[in-house]
Short mmCIF file of C-alpha atoms and ligand atoms in Angstrom, two decimals:
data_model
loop_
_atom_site.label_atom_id
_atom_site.label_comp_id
_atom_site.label_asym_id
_atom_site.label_seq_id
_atom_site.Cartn_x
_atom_site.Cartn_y
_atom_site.Cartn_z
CA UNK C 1 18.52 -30.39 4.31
CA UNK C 2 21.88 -31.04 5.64
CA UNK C 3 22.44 -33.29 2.49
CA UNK C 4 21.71 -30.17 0.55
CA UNK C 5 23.87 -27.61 2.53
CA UNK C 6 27.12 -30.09 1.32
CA UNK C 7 25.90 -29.81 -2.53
CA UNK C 8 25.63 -25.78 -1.79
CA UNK C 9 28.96 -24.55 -3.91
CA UNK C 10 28.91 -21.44 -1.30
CA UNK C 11 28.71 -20.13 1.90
CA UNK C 12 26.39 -17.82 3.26
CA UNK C 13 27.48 -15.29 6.34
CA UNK C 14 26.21 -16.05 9.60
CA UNK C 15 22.42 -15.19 10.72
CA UNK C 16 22.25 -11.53 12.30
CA UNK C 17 22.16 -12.72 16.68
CA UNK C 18 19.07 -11.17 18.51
CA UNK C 19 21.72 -8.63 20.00
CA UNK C 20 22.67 -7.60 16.25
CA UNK C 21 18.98 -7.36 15.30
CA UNK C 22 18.08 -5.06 18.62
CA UNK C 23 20.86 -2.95 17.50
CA UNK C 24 20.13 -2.92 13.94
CA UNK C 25 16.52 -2.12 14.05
CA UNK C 26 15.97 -0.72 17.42
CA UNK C 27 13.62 -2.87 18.96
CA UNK C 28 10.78 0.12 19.91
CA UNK C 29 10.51 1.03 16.25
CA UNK C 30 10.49 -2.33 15.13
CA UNK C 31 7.71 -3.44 17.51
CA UNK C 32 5.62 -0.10 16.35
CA UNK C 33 6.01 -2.01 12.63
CA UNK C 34 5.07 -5.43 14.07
CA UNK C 35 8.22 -7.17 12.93
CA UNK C 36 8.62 -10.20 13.78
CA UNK C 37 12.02 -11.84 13.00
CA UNK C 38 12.12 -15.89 12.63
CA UNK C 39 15.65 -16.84 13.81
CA UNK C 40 15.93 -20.12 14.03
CA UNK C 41 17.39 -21.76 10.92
CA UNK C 42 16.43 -25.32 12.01
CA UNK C 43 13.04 -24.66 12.18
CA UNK C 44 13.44 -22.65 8.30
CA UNK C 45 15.01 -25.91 6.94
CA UNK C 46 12.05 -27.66 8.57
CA UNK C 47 9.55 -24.89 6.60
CA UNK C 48 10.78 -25.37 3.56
CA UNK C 49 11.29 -28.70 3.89
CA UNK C 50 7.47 -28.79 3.52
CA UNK C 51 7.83 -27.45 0.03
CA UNK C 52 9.06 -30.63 -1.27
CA UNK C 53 12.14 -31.01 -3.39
CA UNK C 54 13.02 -28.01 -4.61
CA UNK C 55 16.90 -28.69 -6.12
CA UNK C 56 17.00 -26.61 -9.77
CA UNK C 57 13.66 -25.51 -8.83
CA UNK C 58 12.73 -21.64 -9.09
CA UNK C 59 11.42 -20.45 -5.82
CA UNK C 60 9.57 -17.15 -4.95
CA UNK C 61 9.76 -15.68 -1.35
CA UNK C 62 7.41 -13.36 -0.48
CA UNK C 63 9.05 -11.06 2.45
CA UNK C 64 12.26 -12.47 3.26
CA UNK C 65 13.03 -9.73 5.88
CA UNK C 66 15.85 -11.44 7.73
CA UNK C 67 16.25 -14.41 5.41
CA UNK C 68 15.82 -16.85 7.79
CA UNK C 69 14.13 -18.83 4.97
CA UNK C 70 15.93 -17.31 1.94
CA UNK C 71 18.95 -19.11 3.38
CA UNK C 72 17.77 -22.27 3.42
CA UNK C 73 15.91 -22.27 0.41
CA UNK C 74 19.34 -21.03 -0.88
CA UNK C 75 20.93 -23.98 0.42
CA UNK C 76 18.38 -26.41 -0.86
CA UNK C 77 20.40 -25.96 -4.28
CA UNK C 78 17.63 -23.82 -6.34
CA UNK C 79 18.15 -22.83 -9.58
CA UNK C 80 16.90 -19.44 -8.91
CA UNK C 81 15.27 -17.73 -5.75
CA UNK C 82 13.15 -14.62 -6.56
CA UNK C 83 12.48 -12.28 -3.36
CA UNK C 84 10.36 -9.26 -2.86
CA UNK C 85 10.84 -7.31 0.42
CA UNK C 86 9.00 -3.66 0.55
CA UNK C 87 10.97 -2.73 3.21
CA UNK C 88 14.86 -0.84 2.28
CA UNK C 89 16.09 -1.69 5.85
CA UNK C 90 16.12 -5.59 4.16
CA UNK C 91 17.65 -5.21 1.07
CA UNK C 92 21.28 -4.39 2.08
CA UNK C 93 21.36 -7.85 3.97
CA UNK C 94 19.85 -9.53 0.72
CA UNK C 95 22.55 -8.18 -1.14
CA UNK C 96 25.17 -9.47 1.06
CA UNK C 97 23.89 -12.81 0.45
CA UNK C 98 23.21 -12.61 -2.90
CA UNK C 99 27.07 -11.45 -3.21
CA UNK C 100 27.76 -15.10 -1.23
CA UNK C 101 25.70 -17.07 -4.00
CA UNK C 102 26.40 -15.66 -6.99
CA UNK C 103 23.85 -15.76 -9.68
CA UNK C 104 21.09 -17.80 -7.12
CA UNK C 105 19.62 -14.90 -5.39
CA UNK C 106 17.53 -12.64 -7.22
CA UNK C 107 16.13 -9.24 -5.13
CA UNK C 108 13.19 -7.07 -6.13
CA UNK C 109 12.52 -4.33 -3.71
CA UNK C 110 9.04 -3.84 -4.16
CA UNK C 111 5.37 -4.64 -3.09
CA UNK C 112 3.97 -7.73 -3.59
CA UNK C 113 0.30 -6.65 -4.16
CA UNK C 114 1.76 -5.15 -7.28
CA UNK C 115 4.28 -7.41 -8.44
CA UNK C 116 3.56 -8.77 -11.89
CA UNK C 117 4.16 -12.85 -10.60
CA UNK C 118 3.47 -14.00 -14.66
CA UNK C 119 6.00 -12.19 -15.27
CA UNK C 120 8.95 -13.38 -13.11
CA UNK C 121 10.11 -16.57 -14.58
CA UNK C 122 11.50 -17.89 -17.94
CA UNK C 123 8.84 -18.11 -20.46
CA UNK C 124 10.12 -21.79 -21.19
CA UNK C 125 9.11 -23.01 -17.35
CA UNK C 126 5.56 -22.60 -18.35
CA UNK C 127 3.35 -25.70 -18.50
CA UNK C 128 0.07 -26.57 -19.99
CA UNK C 129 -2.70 -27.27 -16.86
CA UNK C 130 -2.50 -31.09 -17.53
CA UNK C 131 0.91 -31.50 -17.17
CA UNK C 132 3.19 -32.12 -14.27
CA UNK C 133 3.68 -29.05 -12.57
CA UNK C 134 5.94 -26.47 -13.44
CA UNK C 135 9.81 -26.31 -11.62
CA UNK C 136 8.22 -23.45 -9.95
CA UNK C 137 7.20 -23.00 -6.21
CA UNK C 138 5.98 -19.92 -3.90
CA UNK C 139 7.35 -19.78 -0.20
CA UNK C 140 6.51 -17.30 2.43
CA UNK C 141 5.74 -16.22 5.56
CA UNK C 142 3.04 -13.65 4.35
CA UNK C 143 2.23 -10.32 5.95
CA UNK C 144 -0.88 -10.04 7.97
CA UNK C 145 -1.73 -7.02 6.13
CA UNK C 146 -1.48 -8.20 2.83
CA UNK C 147 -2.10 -11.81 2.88
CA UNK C 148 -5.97 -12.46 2.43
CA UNK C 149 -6.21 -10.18 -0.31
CA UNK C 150 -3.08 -11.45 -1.91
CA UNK C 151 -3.87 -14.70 -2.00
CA UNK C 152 -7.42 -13.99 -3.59
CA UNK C 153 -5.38 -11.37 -5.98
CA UNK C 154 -2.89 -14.26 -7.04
CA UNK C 155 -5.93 -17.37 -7.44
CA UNK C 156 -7.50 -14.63 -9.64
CA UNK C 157 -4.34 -13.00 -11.82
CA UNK C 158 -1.06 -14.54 -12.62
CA UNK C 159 -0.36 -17.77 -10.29
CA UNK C 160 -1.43 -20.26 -12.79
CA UNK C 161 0.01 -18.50 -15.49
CA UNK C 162 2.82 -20.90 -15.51
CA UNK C 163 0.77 -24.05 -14.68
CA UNK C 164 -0.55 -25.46 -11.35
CA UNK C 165 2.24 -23.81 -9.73
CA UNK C 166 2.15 -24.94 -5.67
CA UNK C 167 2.53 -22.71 -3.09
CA UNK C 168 3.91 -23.56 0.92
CA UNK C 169 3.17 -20.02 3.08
CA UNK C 170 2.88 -19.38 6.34
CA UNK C 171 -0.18 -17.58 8.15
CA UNK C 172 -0.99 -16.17 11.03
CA UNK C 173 -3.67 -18.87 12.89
CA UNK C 174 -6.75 -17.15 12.20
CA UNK C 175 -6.08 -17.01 8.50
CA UNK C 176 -5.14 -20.20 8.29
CA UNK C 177 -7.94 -21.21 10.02
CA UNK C 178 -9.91 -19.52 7.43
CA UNK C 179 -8.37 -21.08 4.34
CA UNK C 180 -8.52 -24.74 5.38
CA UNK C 181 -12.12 -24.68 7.06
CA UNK C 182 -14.97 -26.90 6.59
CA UNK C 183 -18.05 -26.31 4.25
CA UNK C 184 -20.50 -25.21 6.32
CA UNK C 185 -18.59 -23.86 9.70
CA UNK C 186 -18.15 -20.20 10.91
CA UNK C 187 -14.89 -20.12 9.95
CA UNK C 188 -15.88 -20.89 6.33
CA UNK C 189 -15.30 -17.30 4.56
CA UNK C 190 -14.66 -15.84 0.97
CA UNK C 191 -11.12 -16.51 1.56
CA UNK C 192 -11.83 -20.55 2.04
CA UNK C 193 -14.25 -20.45 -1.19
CA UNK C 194 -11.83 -18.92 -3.29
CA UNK C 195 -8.91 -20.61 -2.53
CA UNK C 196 -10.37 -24.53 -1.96
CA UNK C 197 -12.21 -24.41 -5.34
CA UNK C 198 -8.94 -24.10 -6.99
CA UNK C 199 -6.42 -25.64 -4.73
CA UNK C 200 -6.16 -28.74 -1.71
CA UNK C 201 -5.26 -26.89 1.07
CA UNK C 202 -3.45 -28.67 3.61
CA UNK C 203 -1.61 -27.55 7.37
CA UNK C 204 1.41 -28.70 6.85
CA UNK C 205 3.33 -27.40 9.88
CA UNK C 206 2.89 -24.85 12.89
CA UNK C 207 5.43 -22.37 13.98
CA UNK C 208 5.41 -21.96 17.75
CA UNK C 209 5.51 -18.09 18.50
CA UNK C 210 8.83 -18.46 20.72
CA UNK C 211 10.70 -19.20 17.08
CA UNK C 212 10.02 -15.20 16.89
CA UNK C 213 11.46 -12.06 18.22
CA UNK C 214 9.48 -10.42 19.59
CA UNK C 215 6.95 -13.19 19.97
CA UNK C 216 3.43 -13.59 18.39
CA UNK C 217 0.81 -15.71 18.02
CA UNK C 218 1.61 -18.74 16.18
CA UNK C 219 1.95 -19.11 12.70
CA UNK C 220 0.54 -21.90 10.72
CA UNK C 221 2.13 -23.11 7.41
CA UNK C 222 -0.42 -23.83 4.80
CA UNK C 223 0.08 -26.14 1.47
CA UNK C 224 -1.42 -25.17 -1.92
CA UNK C 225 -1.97 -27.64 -4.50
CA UNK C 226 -3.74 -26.35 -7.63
CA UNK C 227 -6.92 -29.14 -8.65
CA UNK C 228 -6.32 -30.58 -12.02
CA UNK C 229 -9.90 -29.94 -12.06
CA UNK C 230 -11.69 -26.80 -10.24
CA UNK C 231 -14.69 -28.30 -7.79
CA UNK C 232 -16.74 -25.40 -9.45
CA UNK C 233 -17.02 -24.77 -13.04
CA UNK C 234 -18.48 -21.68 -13.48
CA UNK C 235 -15.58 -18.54 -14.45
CA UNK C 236 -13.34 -16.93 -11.36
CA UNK C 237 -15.64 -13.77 -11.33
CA UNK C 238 -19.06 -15.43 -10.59
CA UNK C 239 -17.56 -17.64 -7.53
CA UNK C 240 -15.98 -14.45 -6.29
CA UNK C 241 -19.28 -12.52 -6.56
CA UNK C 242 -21.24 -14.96 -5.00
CA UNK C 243 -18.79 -15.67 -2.26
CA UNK C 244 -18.95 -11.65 -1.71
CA UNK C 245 -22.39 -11.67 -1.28
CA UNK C 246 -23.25 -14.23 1.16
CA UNK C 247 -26.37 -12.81 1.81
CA UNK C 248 -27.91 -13.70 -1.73
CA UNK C 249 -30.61 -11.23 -1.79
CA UNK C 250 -27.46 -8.64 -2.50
CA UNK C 251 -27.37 -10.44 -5.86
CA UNK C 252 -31.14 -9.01 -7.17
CA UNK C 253 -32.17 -5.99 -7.58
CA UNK C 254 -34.64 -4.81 -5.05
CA UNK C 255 -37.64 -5.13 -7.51
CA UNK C 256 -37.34 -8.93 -8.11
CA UNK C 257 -34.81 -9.59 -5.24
CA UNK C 258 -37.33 -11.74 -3.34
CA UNK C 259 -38.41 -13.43 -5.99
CA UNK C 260 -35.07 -14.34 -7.41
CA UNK C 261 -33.24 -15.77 -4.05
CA UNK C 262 -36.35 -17.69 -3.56
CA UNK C 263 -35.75 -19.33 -6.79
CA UNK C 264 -32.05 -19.56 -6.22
CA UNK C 265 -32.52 -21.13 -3.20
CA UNK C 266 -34.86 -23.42 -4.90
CA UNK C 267 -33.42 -24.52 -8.00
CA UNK C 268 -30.09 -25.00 -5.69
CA UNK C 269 -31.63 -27.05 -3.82
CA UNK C 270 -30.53 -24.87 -0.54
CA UNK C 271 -32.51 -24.64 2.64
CA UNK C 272 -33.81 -21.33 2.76
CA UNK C 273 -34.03 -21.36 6.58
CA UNK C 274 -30.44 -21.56 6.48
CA UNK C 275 -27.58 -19.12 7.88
CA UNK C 276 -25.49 -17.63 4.89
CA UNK C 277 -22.29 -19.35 6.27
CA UNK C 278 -24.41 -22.76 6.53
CA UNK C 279 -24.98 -22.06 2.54
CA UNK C 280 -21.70 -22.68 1.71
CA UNK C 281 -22.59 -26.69 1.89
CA UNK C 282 -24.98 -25.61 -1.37
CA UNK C 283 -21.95 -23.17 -2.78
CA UNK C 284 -21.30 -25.22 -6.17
CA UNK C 285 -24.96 -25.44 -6.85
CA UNK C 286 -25.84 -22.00 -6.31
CA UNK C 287 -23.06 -21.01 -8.62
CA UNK C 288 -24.48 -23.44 -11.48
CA UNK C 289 -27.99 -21.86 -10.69
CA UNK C 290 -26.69 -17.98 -10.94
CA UNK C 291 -24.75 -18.48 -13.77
CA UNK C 292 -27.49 -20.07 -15.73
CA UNK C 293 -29.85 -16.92 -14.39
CA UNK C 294 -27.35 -14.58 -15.64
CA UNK C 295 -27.26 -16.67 -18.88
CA UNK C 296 -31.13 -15.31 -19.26
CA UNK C 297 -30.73 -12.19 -17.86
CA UNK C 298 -27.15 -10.85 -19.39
CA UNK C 299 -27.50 -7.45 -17.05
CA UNK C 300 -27.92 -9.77 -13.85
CA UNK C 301 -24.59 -9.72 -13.41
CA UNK C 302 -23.62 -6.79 -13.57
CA UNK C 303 -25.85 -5.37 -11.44
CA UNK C 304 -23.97 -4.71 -8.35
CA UNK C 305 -25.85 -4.18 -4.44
N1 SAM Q 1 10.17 -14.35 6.10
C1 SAM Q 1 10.51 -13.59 7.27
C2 SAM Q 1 10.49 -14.44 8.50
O1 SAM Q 1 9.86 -15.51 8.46
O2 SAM Q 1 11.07 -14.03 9.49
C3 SAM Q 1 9.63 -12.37 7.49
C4 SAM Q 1 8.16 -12.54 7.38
S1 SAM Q 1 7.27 -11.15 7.89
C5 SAM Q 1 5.76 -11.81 8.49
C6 SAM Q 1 6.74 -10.33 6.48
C7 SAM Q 1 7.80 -9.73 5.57
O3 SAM Q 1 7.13 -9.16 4.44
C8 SAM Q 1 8.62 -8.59 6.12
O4 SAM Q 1 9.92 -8.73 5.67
C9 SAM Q 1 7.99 -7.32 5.56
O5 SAM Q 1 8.91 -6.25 5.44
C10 SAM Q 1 7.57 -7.83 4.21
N2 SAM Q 1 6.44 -7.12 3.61
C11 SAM Q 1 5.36 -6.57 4.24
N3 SAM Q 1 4.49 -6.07 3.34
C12 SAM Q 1 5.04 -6.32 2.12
C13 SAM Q 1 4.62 -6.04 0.79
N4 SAM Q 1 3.47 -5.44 0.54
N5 SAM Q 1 5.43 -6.41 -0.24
C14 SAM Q 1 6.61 -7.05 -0.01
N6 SAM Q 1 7.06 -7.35 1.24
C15 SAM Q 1 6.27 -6.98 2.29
#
């Protein structure tokens, strides 16, 4: 990173001191919100690091807040960095440094649940599946709020619509956790179906909760890569509704519902002794077997528990 900071044609203004940030945001209203502030830039260069090379890439922060991370994204030498921070105390900060690197720093004040991602780049970035990824990468340090059903919102709606675009975020443990666990273990959830049938999901690094002010739990940074080919074939909306309704017998109506997840189970070759988070070891197979029920049945699935 320090190899990129000399090829930076600008200089960015100091990071705010924790005295500057008590002052700033007052500390008691700030801890009401939950805010967390990373300031330690060594350990940002070290995050997005992680992302790979991103020179004349065009990068997408997610919540810059402080911009920590903006600034050394910044000074990996992007071609464009894309942020969007919901909260106005933010933006007059972002505008100082996008007034240090002119034409580089691009700010949306706005939500990110609502932000329109297949939108944001140059038409000509986008790539067909089989090729080489697009120049296009997603950084962040996501909300706890927002994240799971971001995530799920973005594998669903608009990250792919440039390619297999790769993402580098940053979670709080438990979510983490969640994406990157094991077929078959507790921690195995919607959120890990959803996201591993599409991408490899890899920890890539931990952030120990003393990097924050005030300090949390630790936050682990978790690597995307979009499959050239998806583990499941079957359309987005029948893995999501089956991963909803991980106790199958949701998926019948009452009248045959017995019936039906008996034969699911069957023709899946599942266990039928076994606990619903235990099924996930049959997922790909109960989604061939559904869809080819629905296939039959066309009002299967839309019927709705
Ligand atoms: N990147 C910063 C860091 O590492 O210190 C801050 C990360 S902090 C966990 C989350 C950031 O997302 C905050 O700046 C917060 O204001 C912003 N945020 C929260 N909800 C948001 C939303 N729905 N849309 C956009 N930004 C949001």
């Amino acid at each position: 990173m320090a190899a990129a900071r000399k090829l930076s044609t600008f200089h960015l203004p100091p990071l705010s001191t924790i005295g500057e940030i008590i002052k700033l945001f007052k500390m008691q209203a700030s801890k009401q919100l939950s805010q967390n502030f990373l300031l330690d830039l060594r350990l940002a260069d070290k995050i997005v690091k992680k992302a790979r090379n991103l020179r004349n890439a065009y990068v997408y922060e997610v919540g810059p807040r402080l911009e920590a991370i903006t600034r050394s994204i910044l000074n990996a030498s992007v071609a464009e960095l894309l942020v969007v921070e919901k909260n106005p105390q933010f933006i007059p900060g972002l505008q100082t440094l996008s007034d240090a690197a002119p034409g580089k720093l691009r700010i949306v004040h706005g939500d990110v649940s609502t932000f329109k991602i297949e939108k944001a780049f140059p038409g000509s970035l986008k790539r067909q599946w089989e090729d080489d990824p697009p120049t296009i990468h997603i950084i962040g340090n996501l909300p706890f709020s927002v994240s799971t059903p971001l995530i799920i919102k973005w594998l669903k709606d608009g990250l792919f619509a440039y390619g297999r675009t790769q993402m580098t975020l940053a979670f709080q443990k438990e979510v983490a956790e969640r994406l990157t666990a094991s077929k078959g273990s507790i921690q195995h959830s919607q959120l890990s179906i959803m996201a591993q049938y599409l991408c490899s999901i890899q920890n890539v690094f931990t952030i120990p909760g003393q990097a924050f002010i005030p300090k949390p739990e630790v936050d682990v940074g978790v690597d995307f890569t979009p499959l050239m080919e998806s583990m499941i074939e079957q359309p987005f909306k029948l893995v999501e509704k089956l991963a909803q309704n991980t106790w199958l017998g949701m998926l019948f109506p009452e009248a045959q519902c017995l019936e039906s997840t008996g034969k699911l189970l069957q023709l899946a070759e599942a266990d039928p002794t076994l606990w619903p988070c235990q099924l996930s070891l049959h997922f790909k197979s109960l989604c061939g077997v559904y869809w080819k029920m629905c296939d039959r049945n066309p009002h299967l699935f839309a019927y709705n528990f």
